[in-house]
Amino acid sequence: MIGGLFIYNHKGEVLISRVYRDDIGRNAVDAFRVNVIHARQQVRSPVTNIARTSFFHVKRSNIWLAAVTKQNVNAAMVFEFLYKMCDVMAAYFGKISEENIKNNFVLIYELLDEILDFGYPQNSETGALKTFITQQGIKSQTKEEQSQITSQVTGQIGWRREGIKYRRNELFLDVLESVNLLMSPQAPGQVLSAHVSGRVVMKSYLSGMPECKFGMNDKIVIEKQGKGTADETSKSGKQSIAIDDCTFHQCVRLSKFDSERSISFIPPDGEFELMRYRTTKDIILPFRVIPLVREVGRTKLEVKVVIKSNFKPSLLAQKIEVRIPTPLNTSGVQVICMKGKAKYKASENAIVWKIKRMAGMKESQISAEIELLPTNDKKKWARPPISMNFEVPFAPSGLKVRYLKVFEPKLNYSDHDVIKWVRYIGRSGIYETRC
Amino acid sequence: MPYLGSEDVVKELKKALCNPHIQADRLRYRNVIQRVIRHMTQGLDMSGVFMEMVKASATVDIVQKKLVYLYMCTYAPLKPDLALLAINTLCKDCSDPNPMVRGLALRSMCSLRMPGVQEYIQQPILNGLRDKASYVRRVAVLGCAKMHNLHGDAEVDGALVNELYSLLRDQDPIVVVNCLRSLEEILKQEGGVVINKPIAHHLLNRMSKLDQWGQAEVLNFLLRYQPRSEEELFDILNLLDSFLKSSSPGVVMGATKLFLILAKKFPHVQTDVLVRVKGPLLAACSSESRELCFVALCHVRQILHSLPGHFSSHYKKFFCSYSEPHYIKLQKVEVLCELVNDENVQQVLEELRGYCTDVSADFSQAAIFAIGGIARTYTDQCVQILTELLGLRQEHITTVVVQTFRDLVWLCPQCTEAVCQALPGCEENIQDSEGKQALIWLLGVHGERIPNAPYVLEDFVDNVKSETFPAVKMELLTALLRLFLSRPAECQDMLGRLLHYCIEEEKDMAVRDRGLFYYRLLLVGIDEVRRILCSPKSDPSLGLLEDPAERPVNSWASDFNTLVPVYGKARWATISKYQGAKRHGPELSNTTSFATSGSLIPEENKERIQELPDSGSLMLIPNLQLTAEYFEKTWLSLKVAHQHVLPWQGTVHPDTLQMALQVVNIQTIAMSRAGAQPWKAYLSAQDDTGCLFLTELLVEPENSEIQISVKQTEARMETLNSFISVLETVIGTIGDIKS
């Protein structure tokens, strides 16, 4: 149970404070500010105990959200709740920033009132919440809307209301992946760890209560189906992927997944996260970074970094950024790069090399000469890893959407009438190469 | 909440609220109300406009209503008489045709924390419980709990409780979960809501309809259900199987805990469950949500305590990334230290070595301590790495390495030689108190193997005047005296100088006292000095005592998915100690498990040991002073309250036993020499109520048993039992080590 919820800006000013239980006083607001936000050292733990009160905090850009309780609660649950709170707020007013929170503070109080009662989480689905929140204020409700609330709150399916109608039945599938890599510096470049965490996000604008079935190139499914035709297995076998673990939105029938590995569900209206998964095998690493650092005497470093793109030549990677750390005592840097723009940013102690676009199977190189100030500091430079950011139009895990079928028995539209869009975006998570 | 200029603001807002022009314009009116709420949020005292705000509640504008109700809930306790004026509007809203308005009014009314409101809310709540809109029922059900909270210790309304129990069958899932929550609070005194077979099965069937919060809550409530038969138990486990793979980590953890607790008699099922949640836990550990990742890592550590090999093959998942936050890195290092085995030790050490040179001094020190921890099993490799680190000549690294060496030499004497070779030269790079103490201790105890030990100590003696830490001076005195015993010729002169300084010039009383003590000790004779100062140089058996082999899953299952793994058991014990035992009654009733952890606390928590044993019902006071005569008199005057026999093998090592007993605040009055037959020991302890426990331990010759007789000054069964269990744990641990 949550005793209170506070939102602060980066200075520690309270933007929102809502107390649900008697045992949390106003001084709790100040205690968190003094002990955590204004603390000198870096944050030691996302759970802080001050005077036997536990503070769970989450940071979004420069906004702090803190949930407070005196009970022995489930830490994971409280954090999930805070994430949910962020999601709900983002669904209403976009980015969570100080300005947005100040502008929407009435709305936030309204949300806090509905999501938590007496410190217990209540309904938190954005779609379902929209019925209770008077976003634009006064709105005389029609009879129909009123009956909607009743059906919404008594309905069997909590995540979808009845009687949704669209003139154009449309759905969007986004496969969003973030690929994480940690690579050792040795010459052949050994992968220390790599994993992809992905999400399938669906935006559905479908009428009625549609029954959907989602298929992808999951190894287990393909092997199961391939039993009959051995030929097909050998063909598609290469392209199937092994998913380490996956979790689904509440709407997916898990029993069916366990028995048949088929993913069937009635989707919520609007945007939701259908599935979350993780893979560690056969990851397509979109970029390889090959660093070469040479110390020339005590006052000079020579750095050469080659990046190689490793995907189909017809595809284009975007927003590529390579960050090459430099020592603290750098006095000057000369950079030569074949492509893009590179700049030494003294405040960040790094050379930032940006390339707008890069096709697959290409190679690019940057070389830099770093002048160092002689210091008597004996501390050796720790050589932080070279990190990379990018976006590619494919899924690094190799996941492919095979089909998404829609059945709505009661209304007269069929699977063919639904317009479907599929998009793959692979982004870099923590993509580091040690040097 | 005084705030600069708040009076003017209140005055101005009051004026605006009363202004009929503003009242007529809805938007402007609402704007003013918003400003009131904004100031309230910032901590200004806005109770001055209460009257005007109450008036504003009579409106059809729902937003305005919500704002005003929020305001009233905050200030009602300050202005109870004025708040009563609002009750009328609220009551009227409770019968509004719109369910949303009804729910809002009821919720706000129940949240008014002021005396005398009960009589007004009782009827609306009862109506709300039977409302046809589930939105209102949800609010009404929690309203019952709020009402009970207001009453304080008033007696429980039986009819209401029955009504709530029947609402557990409600159609709406949130109503069901709220019923459980509400009943739990109302029946707190009686031990909370009762989960019998029909209720449990009903809840199990509804599980899939609930949202994640509801699922987590119900899983928690199901913990107290005890299946009648094995068959039923496995049916339940089968039914809940899918929740181990839920998309919400909180539900996964809740389900895991339920499995662990329900299957407490089936260790293979427990192991199986832990294998199955490995995937979800690992996923959480590498998730982008850092806070969840942190919580998951804490739980991974918990599991590793019982199953050290559980995550060994996945060790690469726990390698740190440069950009991860500090708290995750520290947890990962701890995990790496615990999952190390023969296959991965090379890679793990390689990785940890990399962290030792991290820019963050904190993190690099944590990595060095972790290597020290691994060194208890893989001594040679680790000592080599640590020695190489000394070569970096970095202050923050050297001091930690030397501290690690100190602990290591004590626990793994075989590495003494290597450590002694590495030490020369370190003194140049140590500035802080802890590091100096460790270095001086090492030089004192193992000085005969380090050629330049006297010269290093001489430097310290020469600079003793400018030394700021008294603890370093104390350590220096002891070390120099020890070294004097093994290398008298080189040390005599500077020992004289140091003693002279400490006795004549030192301001710190403790240092002076120690100086005087050693001086007088030297006067008595060198043999006496030797007898007192030459304690054993290392004791590997203590390592086993501090580092328990395997803890059974059941010892922490009840703490899983709570704050205990996040804070650590010792810290949680101090936090919860003050919160009163009644709230945590069901969790802490198991005194034995707590006492067990008392004697087996890992090293880093040593300083908190004193506070541990008292988290149960028994609290032994530390530093009990009892003379032998008094003990004898009391012993003879009492009857034996309890006597029983434990298995025991081999001879007794009095020192080890005495030290272990000391840890749980049991003092030794007298003890036979090691190897004496029959072997006897007399122990005493006193709890916080003043009750004395006197104990005799007896080992008969050629008998593989130890006989324990306990006498008690006040006859109380439950404290006696907890005392005996503490004692048994200690003896059991020592016995295990010996056999």
Short mmCIF file of N, CA and C in Angstrom, two decimals, chain A residues 1 15-22 26 42-49 52 54 56-57 70-74 77 79-81 83 102 105-106 109-110 113-114 117-118 120-122 124 132 134 137-138 141 153 156 178 192 195 197 245 247-248 250 278 378-379 382 384-385 430 432 434, chain B residues 26 30 34 37-38 40-43 63 66 70 98 100 107 113 134-135 142 146 149 172 174 178 181 185 209-213 216 246-250 279 283 286 288-289 291-292 294-295 316-317 320-323 326-327 351 357 362 394 561-563 566-567 571-572 575 578-579 583:
data_model
loop_
_atom_site.label_atom_id
_atom_site.label_comp_id
_atom_site.label_asym_id
_atom_site.label_seq_id
_atom_site.Cartn_x
_atom_site.Cartn_y
_atom_site.Cartn_z
N MET A 1 0.84 -1.18 0.00
CA MET A 1 0.00 0.00 0.00
C MET A 1 0.88 1.25 0.00
N LEU A 15 5.86 19.69 -6.84
CA LEU A 15 4.91 20.06 -7.88
C LEU A 15 3.55 19.43 -7.57
N ILE A 16 3.58 18.22 -7.08
CA ILE A 16 2.35 17.51 -6.76
C ILE A 16 2.58 16.80 -5.44
N SER A 17 1.64 16.89 -4.53
CA SER A 17 1.76 16.05 -3.35
C SER A 17 0.38 15.54 -2.98
N ARG A 18 0.29 14.25 -2.84
CA ARG A 18 -1.00 13.65 -2.52
C ARG A 18 -0.73 12.63 -1.42
N VAL A 19 -1.39 12.79 -0.30
CA VAL A 19 -1.21 11.88 0.83
C VAL A 19 -2.46 11.03 0.97
N TYR A 20 -2.26 9.72 1.08
CA TYR A 20 -3.41 8.81 1.16
C TYR A 20 -3.64 8.27 2.56
N ARG A 21 -2.57 8.21 3.35
CA ARG A 21 -2.72 7.59 4.66
C ARG A 21 -2.29 8.55 5.74
N ASP A 22 -2.89 8.37 6.93
CA ASP A 22 -2.60 9.26 8.05
C ASP A 22 -1.14 9.21 8.49
N ARG A 26 3.32 15.79 6.43
CA ARG A 26 3.87 16.76 5.50
C ARG A 26 5.41 16.75 5.55
N GLN A 42 26.08 10.62 -5.19
CA GLN A 42 25.13 10.10 -6.15
C GLN A 42 24.15 9.18 -5.42
N VAL A 43 23.04 8.92 -6.09
CA VAL A 43 21.98 8.14 -5.48
C VAL A 43 22.49 6.74 -5.14
N ARG A 44 22.31 6.35 -3.90
CA ARG A 44 22.84 5.07 -3.45
C ARG A 44 21.88 3.92 -3.72
N SER A 45 20.60 4.23 -3.76
CA SER A 45 19.62 3.17 -3.97
C SER A 45 18.30 3.84 -4.34
N PRO A 46 17.51 3.20 -5.19
CA PRO A 46 16.21 3.80 -5.51
C PRO A 46 15.22 3.66 -4.35
N VAL A 47 15.57 2.88 -3.36
CA VAL A 47 14.73 2.77 -2.17
C VAL A 47 15.50 3.38 -1.01
N THR A 48 14.93 4.39 -0.39
CA THR A 48 15.62 5.07 0.70
C THR A 48 14.79 4.96 1.95
N ASN A 49 15.43 4.69 3.06
CA ASN A 49 14.69 4.65 4.30
C ASN A 49 15.08 5.84 5.16
N ARG A 52 12.34 5.35 9.29
CA ARG A 52 11.46 4.17 9.16
C ARG A 52 10.36 4.35 8.14
N SER A 54 9.78 4.32 3.99
CA SER A 54 10.48 3.98 2.76
C SER A 54 10.05 4.89 1.62
N PHE A 56 10.34 5.31 -2.43
CA PHE A 56 10.69 4.67 -3.70
C PHE A 56 10.70 5.76 -4.75
N HIS A 57 11.82 5.97 -5.42
CA HIS A 57 11.78 7.04 -6.39
C HIS A 57 12.19 6.61 -7.79
N LYS A 70 5.04 3.30 4.89
CA LYS A 70 5.65 2.83 6.14
C LYS A 70 5.55 1.32 6.25
N GLN A 71 4.88 0.69 5.30
CA GLN A 71 4.64 -0.75 5.41
C GLN A 71 5.75 -1.52 4.71
N ASN A 72 5.75 -2.83 4.97
CA ASN A 72 6.69 -3.71 4.29
C ASN A 72 6.05 -4.15 2.98
N VAL A 73 6.24 -3.37 1.94
CA VAL A 73 5.52 -3.61 0.69
C VAL A 73 6.39 -4.40 -0.30
N ASN A 74 5.79 -4.76 -1.43
CA ASN A 74 6.55 -5.41 -2.50
C ASN A 74 7.22 -4.32 -3.32
N MET A 77 6.41 -4.11 -7.06
CA MET A 77 5.06 -3.64 -7.35
C MET A 77 5.01 -2.11 -7.30
N PHE A 79 7.41 0.00 -7.81
CA PHE A 79 8.08 0.59 -8.97
C PHE A 79 7.23 0.42 -10.21
N GLU A 80 6.62 -0.75 -10.35
CA GLU A 80 5.75 -0.93 -11.50
C GLU A 80 4.65 0.11 -11.49
N PHE A 81 4.14 0.38 -10.29
CA PHE A 81 3.07 1.36 -10.20
C PHE A 81 3.57 2.74 -10.65
N TYR A 83 5.98 3.37 -12.72
CA TYR A 83 6.14 3.36 -14.18
C TYR A 83 4.78 3.55 -14.84
N LYS A 102 3.22 21.22 -14.49
CA LYS A 102 2.59 22.42 -13.95
C LYS A 102 1.32 22.75 -14.70
N PHE A 105 -1.67 20.19 -13.75
CA PHE A 105 -1.68 19.68 -12.38
C PHE A 105 -3.07 19.28 -11.91
N VAL A 106 -4.09 19.90 -12.46
CA VAL A 106 -5.45 19.49 -12.10
C VAL A 106 -5.69 18.07 -12.58
N TYR A 109 -3.93 15.54 -10.41
CA TYR A 109 -4.65 15.27 -9.17
C TYR A 109 -5.85 14.38 -9.43
N GLU A 110 -6.52 14.64 -10.56
CA GLU A 110 -7.66 13.81 -10.91
C GLU A 110 -7.22 12.37 -11.09
N ASP A 113 -6.40 10.59 -7.97
CA ASP A 113 -7.61 10.28 -7.24
C ASP A 113 -8.22 8.97 -7.73
N GLU A 114 -8.12 8.75 -9.04
CA GLU A 114 -8.75 7.55 -9.60
C GLU A 114 -7.85 6.33 -9.49
N ASP A 117 -6.73 4.61 -4.33
CA ASP A 117 -7.70 4.98 -3.32
C ASP A 117 -7.22 4.39 -2.01
N PHE A 118 -7.08 5.23 -1.00
CA PHE A 118 -6.60 4.80 0.32
C PHE A 118 -5.25 4.11 0.18
N TYR A 120 -4.33 2.12 -2.27
CA TYR A 120 -4.37 0.87 -3.03
C TYR A 120 -4.57 1.18 -4.51
N PRO A 121 -3.80 0.56 -5.40
CA PRO A 121 -3.98 0.80 -6.83
C PRO A 121 -5.36 0.34 -7.29
N GLN A 122 -6.05 1.19 -8.04
CA GLN A 122 -7.34 0.83 -8.61
C GLN A 122 -7.15 0.67 -10.12
N SER A 124 -6.03 1.25 -13.70
CA SER A 124 -4.92 2.06 -14.21
C SER A 124 -4.76 1.96 -15.71
N PHE A 132 -13.41 8.35 -16.79
CA PHE A 132 -13.60 9.01 -15.51
C PHE A 132 -12.97 10.39 -15.44
N THR A 134 -12.26 14.05 -16.48
CA THR A 134 -12.88 15.15 -17.22
C THR A 134 -11.78 16.06 -17.68
N GLY A 137 -12.68 19.44 -18.63
CA GLY A 137 -13.56 20.07 -17.67
C GLY A 137 -15.01 19.79 -17.95
N ILE A 138 -15.79 20.83 -17.78
CA ILE A 138 -17.24 20.62 -17.77
C ILE A 138 -17.73 19.99 -19.07
N GLN A 141 -22.97 15.13 -19.63
CA GLN A 141 -22.90 13.82 -20.24
C GLN A 141 -24.23 13.40 -20.84
N VAL A 153 -17.64 -0.26 -16.14
CA VAL A 153 -17.23 -0.69 -14.81
C VAL A 153 -17.80 -2.04 -14.42
N GLN A 156 -17.04 -7.54 -18.43
CA GLN A 156 -16.18 -8.68 -18.17
C GLN A 156 -14.75 -8.37 -18.60
N SER A 178 15.72 -2.86 -28.58
CA SER A 178 16.96 -2.17 -28.24
C SER A 178 18.03 -3.22 -28.07
N LEU A 192 31.40 -9.82 -25.12
CA LEU A 192 31.29 -10.22 -23.72
C LEU A 192 29.84 -10.52 -23.38
N HIS A 195 22.50 -8.68 -25.72
CA HIS A 195 21.11 -9.13 -25.71
C HIS A 195 20.23 -8.08 -26.34
N SER A 197 16.40 -6.53 -26.05
CA SER A 197 15.10 -6.54 -25.39
C SER A 197 14.14 -5.82 -26.31
N ASP A 245 12.85 -15.38 -23.25
CA ASP A 245 11.61 -15.35 -22.51
C ASP A 245 10.76 -14.22 -23.00
N THR A 247 6.86 -12.03 -22.31
CA THR A 247 5.68 -11.80 -21.49
C THR A 247 4.67 -11.05 -22.34
N PHE A 248 3.41 -11.18 -21.97
CA PHE A 248 2.37 -10.60 -22.80
C PHE A 248 1.50 -9.63 -22.03
N GLN A 250 -1.97 -8.34 -20.61
CA GLN A 250 -3.02 -9.06 -19.90
C GLN A 250 -4.05 -9.69 -20.84
N ARG A 278 12.92 -11.11 -24.95
CA ARG A 278 14.36 -10.93 -24.82
C ARG A 278 15.03 -12.06 -25.57
N LYS A 378 49.27 10.76 -10.78
CA LYS A 378 49.77 9.44 -11.12
C LYS A 378 48.65 8.52 -11.59
N LYS A 379 47.44 8.96 -11.31
CA LYS A 379 46.28 8.13 -11.65
C LYS A 379 46.25 7.87 -13.14
N ALA A 382 41.38 5.78 -16.97
CA ALA A 382 40.67 4.51 -16.87
C ALA A 382 40.19 3.99 -18.22
N PRO A 384 37.41 4.77 -20.43
CA PRO A 384 36.02 4.34 -20.50
C PRO A 384 35.71 3.80 -21.90
N PRO A 385 34.70 2.97 -22.01
CA PRO A 385 34.41 2.36 -23.30
C PRO A 385 33.87 3.36 -24.32
N ILE A 430 22.52 -0.06 -24.49
CA ILE A 430 23.87 0.24 -24.06
C ILE A 430 24.79 -0.52 -25.00
N GLU A 432 28.43 -0.77 -26.09
CA GLU A 432 29.76 -0.30 -25.71
C GLU A 432 30.87 -1.23 -26.17
N ARG A 434 34.89 -1.76 -25.33
CA ARG A 434 36.00 -1.29 -24.47
C ARG A 434 37.23 -1.06 -25.31
N ARG B 26 -17.50 30.78 -14.84
CA ARG B 26 -17.04 29.46 -14.40
C ARG B 26 -15.53 29.29 -14.50
N ARG B 30 -12.92 28.75 -11.50
CA ARG B 30 -12.12 27.53 -11.37
C ARG B 30 -10.62 27.85 -11.29
N GLN B 34 -7.97 26.70 -8.55
CA GLN B 34 -6.71 26.03 -8.92
C GLN B 34 -5.52 26.67 -8.22
N ILE B 37 -5.24 25.42 -4.74
CA ILE B 37 -4.67 24.07 -4.66
C ILE B 37 -3.16 24.11 -4.91
N ARG B 38 -2.76 24.98 -5.83
CA ARG B 38 -1.34 25.07 -6.16
C ARG B 38 -0.54 25.52 -4.94
N MET B 40 -1.46 25.18 -1.91
CA MET B 40 -1.55 24.10 -0.93
C MET B 40 -0.46 23.06 -1.19
N THR B 41 -0.27 22.75 -2.47
CA THR B 41 0.75 21.77 -2.83
C THR B 41 2.13 22.22 -2.39
N GLN B 42 2.36 23.54 -2.53
CA GLN B 42 3.69 24.05 -2.19
C GLN B 42 3.90 24.17 -0.69
N GLY B 43 2.87 23.90 0.08
CA GLY B 43 3.05 23.89 1.53
C GLY B 43 2.56 25.15 2.23
N VAL B 63 -15.10 19.07 -12.36
CA VAL B 63 -13.70 19.40 -12.09
C VAL B 63 -13.61 20.25 -10.84
N LYS B 66 -14.13 18.21 -7.81
CA LYS B 66 -12.97 17.38 -7.46
C LYS B 66 -11.92 18.20 -6.73
N LEU B 70 -10.68 17.76 -2.87
CA LEU B 70 -9.27 17.54 -2.56
C LEU B 70 -8.82 18.50 -1.46
N ASN B 98 -25.71 10.13 -11.65
CA ASN B 98 -24.45 9.79 -12.32
C ASN B 98 -23.54 9.00 -11.36
N MET B 100 -20.51 8.37 -11.43
CA MET B 100 -19.22 9.00 -11.19
C MET B 100 -19.31 10.01 -10.05
N ARG B 107 -16.20 8.87 -1.90
CA ARG B 107 -14.77 8.75 -1.64
C ARG B 107 -14.27 9.93 -0.83
N ARG B 113 -10.75 13.45 7.29
CA ARG B 113 -10.26 12.89 8.55
C ARG B 113 -10.60 13.84 9.68
N SER B 134 -20.50 -0.64 -10.25
CA SER B 134 -19.40 -1.20 -9.47
C SER B 134 -18.40 -0.13 -9.08
N TYR B 135 -18.39 0.96 -9.84
CA TYR B 135 -17.48 2.06 -9.51
C TYR B 135 -17.76 2.56 -8.09
N LEU B 142 -13.78 0.31 0.18
CA LEU B 142 -12.61 0.90 0.84
C LEU B 142 -13.05 1.91 1.89
N LYS B 146 -11.74 2.98 5.72
CA LYS B 146 -11.44 4.35 6.16
C LYS B 146 -12.24 4.67 7.42
N ASN B 149 -10.73 3.09 10.37
CA ASN B 149 -9.51 3.79 10.73
C ASN B 149 -9.81 5.02 11.57
N ASP B 172 -17.37 -7.57 -10.09
CA ASP B 172 -16.27 -6.70 -10.49
C ASP B 172 -14.98 -7.10 -9.78
N ILE B 174 -12.20 -5.53 -9.20
CA ILE B 174 -11.58 -4.56 -8.28
C ILE B 174 -12.35 -4.52 -6.96
N ASN B 178 -10.61 -5.02 -3.39
CA ASN B 178 -10.80 -3.99 -2.37
C ASN B 178 -11.41 -4.58 -1.11
N ARG B 181 -8.71 -6.08 0.90
CA ARG B 181 -7.88 -5.04 1.54
C ARG B 181 -8.62 -4.45 2.74
N GLU B 185 -7.77 -4.63 6.90
CA GLU B 185 -7.53 -3.50 7.81
C GLU B 185 -8.49 -3.53 8.98
N LYS B 209 -8.93 -12.79 -14.16
CA LYS B 209 -9.73 -11.62 -14.49
C LYS B 209 -9.17 -10.34 -13.87
N LEU B 210 -8.26 -10.50 -12.92
CA LEU B 210 -7.77 -9.33 -12.19
C LEU B 210 -6.68 -8.61 -12.98
N ASP B 211 -6.47 -7.36 -12.66
CA ASP B 211 -5.32 -6.66 -13.24
C ASP B 211 -4.09 -6.97 -12.40
N GLN B 212 -2.94 -6.45 -12.82
CA GLN B 212 -1.70 -6.86 -12.15
C GLN B 212 -1.69 -6.51 -10.66
N TRP B 213 -2.27 -5.37 -10.31
CA TRP B 213 -2.25 -4.98 -8.88
C TRP B 213 -3.07 -5.97 -8.08
N ALA B 216 -1.28 -9.37 -7.73
CA ALA B 216 -0.21 -9.33 -6.74
C ALA B 216 -0.81 -9.36 -5.34
N SER B 246 4.14 -14.14 -15.83
CA SER B 246 3.36 -12.93 -16.06
C SER B 246 4.25 -11.81 -16.60
N SER B 247 3.61 -10.85 -17.25
CA SER B 247 4.41 -9.76 -17.81
C SER B 247 4.82 -8.77 -16.73
N SER B 248 4.17 -8.86 -15.58
CA SER B 248 4.51 -7.92 -14.51
C SER B 248 5.48 -8.59 -13.54
N PRO B 249 6.67 -8.01 -13.38
CA PRO B 249 7.64 -8.62 -12.47
C PRO B 249 7.09 -8.77 -11.05
N GLY B 250 6.26 -7.82 -10.64
CA GLY B 250 5.69 -7.90 -9.30
C GLY B 250 4.85 -9.14 -9.13
N GLY B 279 14.52 -17.25 -15.76
CA GLY B 279 14.36 -16.44 -16.98
C GLY B 279 13.78 -15.08 -16.68
N ALA B 283 15.62 -11.49 -16.97
CA ALA B 283 15.10 -10.45 -17.85
C ALA B 283 14.95 -9.15 -17.08
N SER B 286 18.21 -7.35 -16.56
CA SER B 286 18.81 -6.62 -17.67
C SER B 286 17.78 -5.68 -18.30
N GLU B 288 15.42 -2.27 -18.90
CA GLU B 288 15.81 -0.87 -18.95
C GLU B 288 15.29 -0.09 -17.75
N SER B 289 14.31 -0.66 -17.07
CA SER B 289 13.80 0.01 -15.88
C SER B 289 14.78 -0.24 -14.75
N GLU B 291 15.17 0.79 -11.71
CA GLU B 291 14.75 0.53 -10.33
C GLU B 291 14.31 -0.91 -10.18
N LEU B 292 13.57 -1.40 -11.18
CA LEU B 292 13.14 -2.80 -11.14
C LEU B 292 14.34 -3.71 -11.20
N PHE B 294 17.23 -3.11 -10.10
CA PHE B 294 17.84 -3.10 -8.77
C PHE B 294 17.13 -4.09 -7.84
N VAL B 295 15.81 -4.02 -7.83
CA VAL B 295 15.04 -4.90 -6.96
C VAL B 295 15.29 -6.36 -7.33
N LYS B 316 27.76 -13.73 -17.17
CA LYS B 316 28.02 -12.57 -18.02
C LYS B 316 26.92 -11.53 -17.94
N LYS B 317 25.71 -11.99 -17.58
CA LYS B 317 24.59 -11.06 -17.44
C LYS B 317 24.84 -10.04 -16.34
N CYS B 320 29.07 -5.34 -15.48
CA CYS B 320 28.54 -3.98 -15.42
C CYS B 320 28.81 -3.22 -16.71
N SER B 321 27.89 -2.36 -17.04
CA SER B 321 28.08 -1.45 -18.16
C SER B 321 28.54 -0.12 -17.62
N TYR B 322 29.27 0.60 -18.44
CA TYR B 322 29.84 1.85 -17.97
C TYR B 322 28.77 2.84 -17.54
N SER B 323 27.65 2.85 -18.27
CA SER B 323 26.67 3.91 -18.03
C SER B 323 25.58 3.53 -17.04
N HIS B 326 25.06 3.79 -10.30
CA HIS B 326 25.94 3.29 -9.27
C HIS B 326 25.35 2.13 -8.49
N TYR B 327 24.08 2.28 -8.08
CA TYR B 327 23.51 1.25 -7.21
C TYR B 327 23.39 -0.10 -7.91
N GLU B 351 37.05 -9.61 -15.08
CA GLU B 351 36.10 -8.51 -15.17
C GLU B 351 36.22 -7.59 -13.94
N THR B 357 39.87 -0.21 -11.50
CA THR B 357 40.46 1.06 -11.92
C THR B 357 39.39 2.03 -12.40
N ASP B 362 34.37 4.76 -5.13
CA ASP B 362 33.45 3.89 -4.43
C ASP B 362 33.32 2.54 -5.10
N GLN B 394 47.78 3.93 -6.26
CA GLN B 394 46.65 4.86 -6.10
C GLN B 394 46.20 4.78 -4.65
N ASN B 561 10.16 -11.01 -1.89
CA ASN B 561 9.21 -10.03 -2.41
C ASN B 561 8.70 -9.08 -1.33
N THR B 562 9.53 -8.78 -0.34
CA THR B 562 9.20 -7.69 0.58
C THR B 562 10.38 -6.73 0.55
N LEU B 563 10.44 -5.85 1.51
CA LEU B 563 11.57 -4.91 1.53
C LEU B 563 12.82 -5.54 2.15
N VAL B 566 15.75 -6.00 -0.08
CA VAL B 566 16.22 -4.71 -0.60
C VAL B 566 17.10 -4.02 0.44
N TYR B 567 16.65 -4.04 1.69
CA TYR B 567 17.43 -3.36 2.73
C TYR B 567 18.50 -4.26 3.31
N ARG B 571 19.47 -4.65 8.47
CA ARG B 571 18.99 -3.28 8.45
C ARG B 571 17.48 -3.27 8.66
N TRP B 572 16.80 -4.21 8.03
CA TRP B 572 15.36 -4.26 8.19
C TRP B 572 14.99 -4.51 9.64
N ILE B 575 15.02 -1.33 11.39
CA ILE B 575 13.93 -0.46 10.96
C ILE B 575 12.62 -0.91 11.58
N TYR B 578 11.27 -0.71 15.79
CA TYR B 578 10.53 0.35 16.46
C TYR B 578 9.07 0.39 16.03
N GLN B 579 8.77 -0.26 14.94
CA GLN B 579 7.41 -0.13 14.44
C GLN B 579 6.43 -0.99 15.20
N ARG B 583 2.16 -5.19 14.11
CA ARG B 583 1.89 -5.12 12.70
C ARG B 583 2.51 -6.29 11.95
#
